[in-house]
mmCIF file of C-alpha atoms in Angstrom:
data_model
loop_
_atom_site.group_PDB
_atom_site.id
_atom_site.type_symbol
_atom_site.label_atom_id
_atom_site.label_comp_id
_atom_site.label_asym_id
_atom_site.label_seq_id
_atom_site.Cartn_x
_atom_site.Cartn_y
_atom_site.Cartn_z
ATOM 1 C CA UNK L 1 -45.524 -82.185 14.579
ATOM 2 C CA UNK L 2 -45.699 -80.104 11.513
ATOM 3 C CA UNK L 3 -44.576 -77.163 13.609
ATOM 4 C CA UNK L 4 -41.442 -78.685 14.710
ATOM 5 C CA UNK L 5 -39.772 -78.854 11.178
ATOM 6 C CA UNK L 6 -40.848 -75.272 10.650
ATOM 7 C CA UNK L 7 -39.330 -74.140 13.910
ATOM 8 C CA UNK L 8 -35.974 -76.114 13.076
ATOM 9 C CA UNK L 9 -35.873 -74.291 9.655
ATOM 10 C CA UNK L 10 -36.296 -70.886 11.283
ATOM 11 C CA UNK L 11 -33.592 -71.621 13.798
ATOM 12 C CA UNK L 12 -31.242 -72.760 10.879
ATOM 13 C CA UNK L 13 -31.907 -69.496 9.115
ATOM 14 C CA UNK L 14 -30.974 -67.457 12.216
ATOM 15 C CA UNK L 15 -27.337 -68.699 12.203
ATOM 16 C CA UNK L 16 -27.020 -67.937 8.522
ATOM 17 C CA UNK L 17 -28.242 -64.436 8.929
ATOM 18 C CA UNK L 18 -25.930 -63.808 11.938
ATOM 19 C CA UNK L 19 -22.903 -65.174 9.998
ATOM 20 C CA UNK L 20 -23.632 -62.727 7.234
ATOM 21 C CA UNK L 21 -24.067 -59.809 9.693
ATOM 22 C CA UNK L 22 -20.762 -60.899 11.432
ATOM 23 C CA UNK L 23 -18.906 -60.842 8.017
ATOM 24 C CA UNK L 24 -20.373 -57.358 7.208
ATOM 25 C CA UNK L 25 -19.329 -55.956 10.688
ATOM 26 C CA UNK L 26 -15.794 -57.466 10.447
ATOM 27 C CA UNK L 27 -15.488 -55.979 6.920
ATOM 28 C CA UNK L 28 -16.458 -52.576 8.136
ATOM 29 C CA UNK L 29 -14.221 -52.596 11.040
ATOM 30 C CA UNK L 30 -11.367 -53.760 8.848
ATOM 31 C CA UNK L 31 -12.044 -50.985 6.343
ATOM 32 C CA UNK L 32 -12.095 -48.388 9.139
ATOM 33 C CA UNK L 33 -8.829 -49.650 10.609
ATOM 34 C CA UNK L 34 -7.091 -49.681 7.227
ATOM 35 C CA UNK L 35 -8.465 -46.205 6.381
ATOM 36 C CA UNK L 36 -7.215 -44.827 9.586
ATOM 37 C CA UNK L 37 -3.836 -46.432 9.314
ATOM 38 C CA UNK L 38 -3.522 -44.961 5.770
ATOM 39 C CA UNK L 39 -4.524 -41.526 6.904
ATOM 40 C CA UNK L 40 -2.043 -41.674 9.872
ATOM 41 C CA UNK L 41 0.657 -42.695 7.423
ATOM 42 C CA UNK L 42 -0.080 -39.828 5.030
ATOM 43 C CA UNK L 43 -0.198 -37.160 7.845
ATOM 44 C CA UNK L 44 2.898 -38.429 9.497
ATOM 45 C CA UNK L 45 4.798 -38.171 6.054
ATOM 46 C CA UNK L 46 3.615 -34.490 5.610
ATOM 47 C CA UNK L 47 4.676 -33.626 9.044
ATOM 48 C CA UNK L 48 8.065 -35.285 8.469
ATOM 49 C CA UNK L 49 8.471 -33.269 5.200
ATOM 50 C CA UNK L 50 7.514 -30.008 6.940
ATOM 51 C CA UNK L 51 10.077 -30.732 9.764
ATOM 52 C CA UNK L 52 12.817 -31.414 7.209
ATOM 53 C CA UNK L 53 11.965 -28.222 5.434
ATOM 54 C CA UNK L 54 12.231 -26.244 8.648
ATOM 55 C CA UNK L 55 15.694 -27.655 9.308
ATOM 56 C CA UNK L 56 16.913 -26.697 5.797
ATOM 57 C CA UNK L 57 15.791 -23.061 6.303
ATOM 58 C CA UNK L 58 12.260 -23.421 5.013
ATOM 59 C CA UNK L 59 10.900 -21.759 8.160
ATOM 60 C CA UNK L 60 12.674 -18.351 7.436
ATOM 61 C CA UNK L 61 10.441 -17.364 4.499
ATOM 62 C CA UNK L 62 7.385 -18.148 6.575
ATOM 63 C CA UNK L 63 8.697 -16.069 9.553
ATOM 64 C CA UNK L 64 9.595 -13.291 7.205
ATOM 65 C CA UNK L 65 6.085 -13.390 5.729
ATOM 66 C CA UNK L 66 4.658 -13.249 9.238
ATOM 67 C CA UNK L 67 6.886 -10.189 10.090
ATOM 68 C CA UNK L 68 5.855 -8.543 6.852
ATOM 69 C CA UNK L 69 2.226 -9.203 7.610
ATOM 70 C CA UNK L 70 2.683 -7.736 11.138
ATOM 71 C CA UNK L 71 4.264 -4.672 9.734
ATOM 72 C CA UNK L 72 1.478 -4.284 7.301
ATOM 73 C CA UNK L 73 -0.964 -4.292 10.132
ATOM 74 C CA UNK L 74 0.647 -1.481 12.003
ATOM 75 C CA UNK L 75 -1.056 1.822 11.113
ATOM 76 C CA UNK L 76 1.132 4.627 9.632
ATOM 77 C CA UNK L 77 2.343 7.404 11.858
ATOM 78 C CA UNK L 78 1.626 10.958 10.754
ATOM 79 C CA UNK L 79 3.160 14.282 11.929
ATOM 80 C CA UNK L 80 1.163 17.313 10.693
ATOM 81 C CA UNK L 81 2.900 20.556 10.208
ATOM 82 C CA UNK L 82 1.427 24.034 10.528
ATOM 83 C CA UNK L 83 0.086 25.601 7.359
ATOM 84 C CA UNK L 84 2.563 27.734 5.541
ATOM 85 C CA UNK L 85 1.883 30.749 3.422
ATOM 86 C CA UNK L 86 4.611 31.880 0.996
ATOM 87 C CA UNK L 87 5.161 34.233 -2.011
ATOM 88 C CA UNK L 88 5.696 32.364 -5.116
ATOM 89 C CA UNK L 89 8.396 33.062 -7.738
ATOM 90 C CA UNK L 90 5.931 34.384 -10.341
ATOM 91 C CA UNK L 91 6.781 37.573 -12.260
ATOM 92 C CA UNK L 92 5.470 40.509 -10.265
ATOM 93 C CA UNK L 93 5.498 38.680 -6.917
ATOM 94 C CA UNK L 94 1.748 38.906 -6.401
ATOM 95 C CA UNK L 95 0.939 35.125 -6.238
ATOM 96 C CA UNK L 96 0.812 33.300 -2.906
ATOM 97 C CA UNK L 97 0.421 29.753 -1.874
ATOM 98 C CA UNK L 98 -1.028 28.395 1.342
ATOM 99 C CA UNK L 99 0.268 24.862 1.790
ATOM 100 C CA UNK L 100 -0.506 22.236 4.546
ATOM 101 C CA UNK L 101 1.767 19.395 4.775
ATOM 102 C CA UNK L 102 1.730 16.112 6.917
ATOM 103 C CA UNK L 103 4.772 13.995 7.171
ATOM 104 C CA UNK L 104 4.540 10.168 7.343
ATOM 105 C CA UNK L 105 7.271 9.070 9.698
ATOM 106 C CA UNK L 106 8.886 5.675 10.205
ATOM 107 C CA UNK L 107 7.367 4.867 13.521
ATOM 108 C CA UNK L 108 6.141 6.569 16.787
ATOM 109 C CA UNK L 109 9.785 6.866 18.135
ATOM 110 C CA UNK L 110 10.685 8.922 14.873
ATOM 111 C CA UNK L 111 7.985 11.577 15.793
ATOM 112 C CA UNK L 112 10.252 12.914 18.495
ATOM 113 C CA UNK L 113 13.333 12.913 16.406
ATOM 114 C CA UNK L 114 11.599 14.749 13.509
ATOM 115 C CA UNK L 115 10.025 17.320 15.981
ATOM 116 C CA UNK L 116 13.502 18.104 17.273
ATOM 117 C CA UNK L 117 14.535 19.234 13.789
ATOM 118 C CA UNK L 118 11.135 20.777 12.872
ATOM 119 C CA UNK L 119 12.448 24.361 12.573
ATOM 120 C CA UNK L 120 15.154 23.361 10.086
ATOM 121 C CA UNK L 121 12.741 21.171 8.075
ATOM 122 C CA UNK L 122 10.058 23.904 7.928
ATOM 123 C CA UNK L 123 12.576 26.539 6.807
ATOM 124 C CA UNK L 124 13.880 24.233 4.094
ATOM 125 C CA UNK L 125 10.404 23.592 2.836
ATOM 126 C CA UNK L 126 9.469 27.261 2.823
ATOM 127 C CA UNK L 127 12.683 27.904 0.708
ATOM 128 C CA UNK L 128 11.598 25.200 -1.775
ATOM 129 C CA UNK L 129 8.078 26.679 -2.035
ATOM 130 C CA UNK L 130 9.312 30.214 -2.549
ATOM 131 C CA UNK L 131 11.314 28.894 -5.622
ATOM 132 C CA UNK L 132 8.106 27.505 -7.354
ATOM 133 C CA UNK L 133 5.724 29.364 -9.682
ATOM 134 C CA UNK L 134 2.077 29.059 -9.589
ATOM 135 C CA UNK L 135 2.180 27.006 -12.720
ATOM 136 C CA UNK L 136 4.546 24.546 -11.031
ATOM 137 C CA UNK L 137 2.089 24.057 -8.107
ATOM 138 C CA UNK L 138 -0.914 23.683 -10.342
ATOM 139 C CA UNK L 139 0.269 20.791 -12.395
ATOM 140 C CA UNK L 140 0.327 17.223 -11.213
ATOM 141 C CA UNK L 141 4.009 16.816 -12.204
ATOM 142 C CA UNK L 142 4.980 19.931 -10.376
ATOM 143 C CA UNK L 143 3.217 18.744 -7.234
ATOM 144 C CA UNK L 144 4.984 15.317 -7.456
ATOM 145 C CA UNK L 145 8.353 17.131 -8.011
ATOM 146 C CA UNK L 146 7.626 19.265 -5.002
ATOM 147 C CA UNK L 147 6.738 16.120 -2.853
ATOM 148 C CA UNK L 148 10.016 14.528 -3.913
ATOM 149 C CA UNK L 149 12.047 17.677 -3.109
ATOM 150 C CA UNK L 150 10.374 18.019 0.293
ATOM 151 C CA UNK L 151 11.252 14.493 1.070
ATOM 152 C CA UNK L 152 14.923 15.134 0.308
ATOM 153 C CA UNK L 153 14.874 18.211 2.341
ATOM 154 C CA UNK L 154 13.334 16.319 5.373
ATOM 155 C CA UNK L 155 16.226 13.883 5.132
ATOM 156 C CA UNK L 156 18.980 16.635 5.338
ATOM 157 C CA UNK L 157 18.991 17.017 9.027
ATOM 158 C CA UNK L 158 19.570 13.270 9.349
ATOM 159 C CA UNK L 159 22.551 13.196 6.874
ATOM 160 C CA UNK L 160 20.597 12.640 3.641
ATOM 161 C CA UNK L 161 19.724 14.945 0.764
ATOM 162 C CA UNK L 162 23.196 15.041 -0.745
ATOM 163 C CA UNK L 163 23.427 13.934 -4.405
ATOM 164 C CA UNK L 164 25.447 10.815 -5.069
ATOM 165 C CA UNK L 165 28.835 11.589 -6.779
ATOM 166 C CA UNK L 166 29.014 11.192 -10.572
ATOM 167 C CA UNK L 167 30.748 7.910 -11.540
ATOM 168 C CA UNK L 168 34.284 8.338 -12.915
ATOM 169 C CA UNK L 169 34.906 6.177 -15.968
ATOM 170 C CA UNK L 170 37.229 3.372 -15.172
ATOM 171 C CA UNK L 171 36.788 3.661 -11.455
ATOM 172 C CA UNK L 172 34.738 1.283 -9.378
ATOM 173 C CA UNK L 173 32.285 2.765 -7.068
ATOM 174 C CA UNK L 174 31.055 0.943 -3.985
ATOM 175 C CA UNK L 175 27.388 1.015 -3.547
ATOM 176 C CA UNK L 176 26.168 2.123 -0.229
ATOM 177 C CA UNK L 177 23.366 0.327 1.632
ATOM 178 C CA UNK L 178 20.133 2.230 1.296
ATOM 179 C CA UNK L 179 19.536 4.380 4.550
ATOM 180 C CA UNK L 180 16.103 4.619 6.087
ATOM 181 C CA UNK L 181 15.343 8.257 7.202
ATOM 182 C CA UNK L 182 12.717 9.117 9.741
ATOM 183 C CA UNK L 183 10.391 10.759 7.232
ATOM 184 C CA UNK L 184 9.113 8.284 4.672
ATOM 185 C CA UNK L 185 6.409 10.225 2.842
ATOM 186 C CA UNK L 186 5.042 13.768 2.248
ATOM 187 C CA UNK L 187 1.378 14.401 1.927
ATOM 188 C CA UNK L 188 -0.573 17.660 1.210
ATOM 189 C CA UNK L 189 -3.325 18.292 3.559
ATOM 190 C CA UNK L 190 -4.047 21.597 1.740
ATOM 191 C CA UNK L 191 -2.712 23.443 -1.268
ATOM 192 C CA UNK L 192 -4.248 26.756 -2.277
ATOM 193 C CA UNK L 193 -2.613 29.075 -4.937
ATOM 194 C CA UNK L 194 -3.843 32.623 -5.311
#
């Protein structure tokens, strides 16, 4: 008979443990439901704010940034020119320069356009080179000035290269929109002065 009260006490302890376990499980489930609901609320608020920003024009800078990023990924297009040998404008006329130039063009379509005007561009560059002295071509400033002048010369066949008129005092001058010419940069592939 002594075993009966011990068995009754053990069975009484089981319901107490199961009640505690049930309360813990219900608490955990309740926490998960509340946490999930809160996360859903926060995410839906962020999406609503993003949608409102898109409607007000907030999507344009993102689209513009993507287009700029895509443009940055496209490799540059180069058009190498044949090497040129020219007498320099030094006293005595004994100095010569051998110059290799590569043109960076706007895009692959611009290559054909520039090639169509290549004899004119090449002649203009030869004229520029023949006006330089050896000292001009040996200094960094002289090389940069030559690059700038060649870039202007490459824009002449396409309507560029003309200096802007001097402003007249008291007269308003309308600014023109910048024009993008097919040649965007000039690079030296070789430059030898003898």
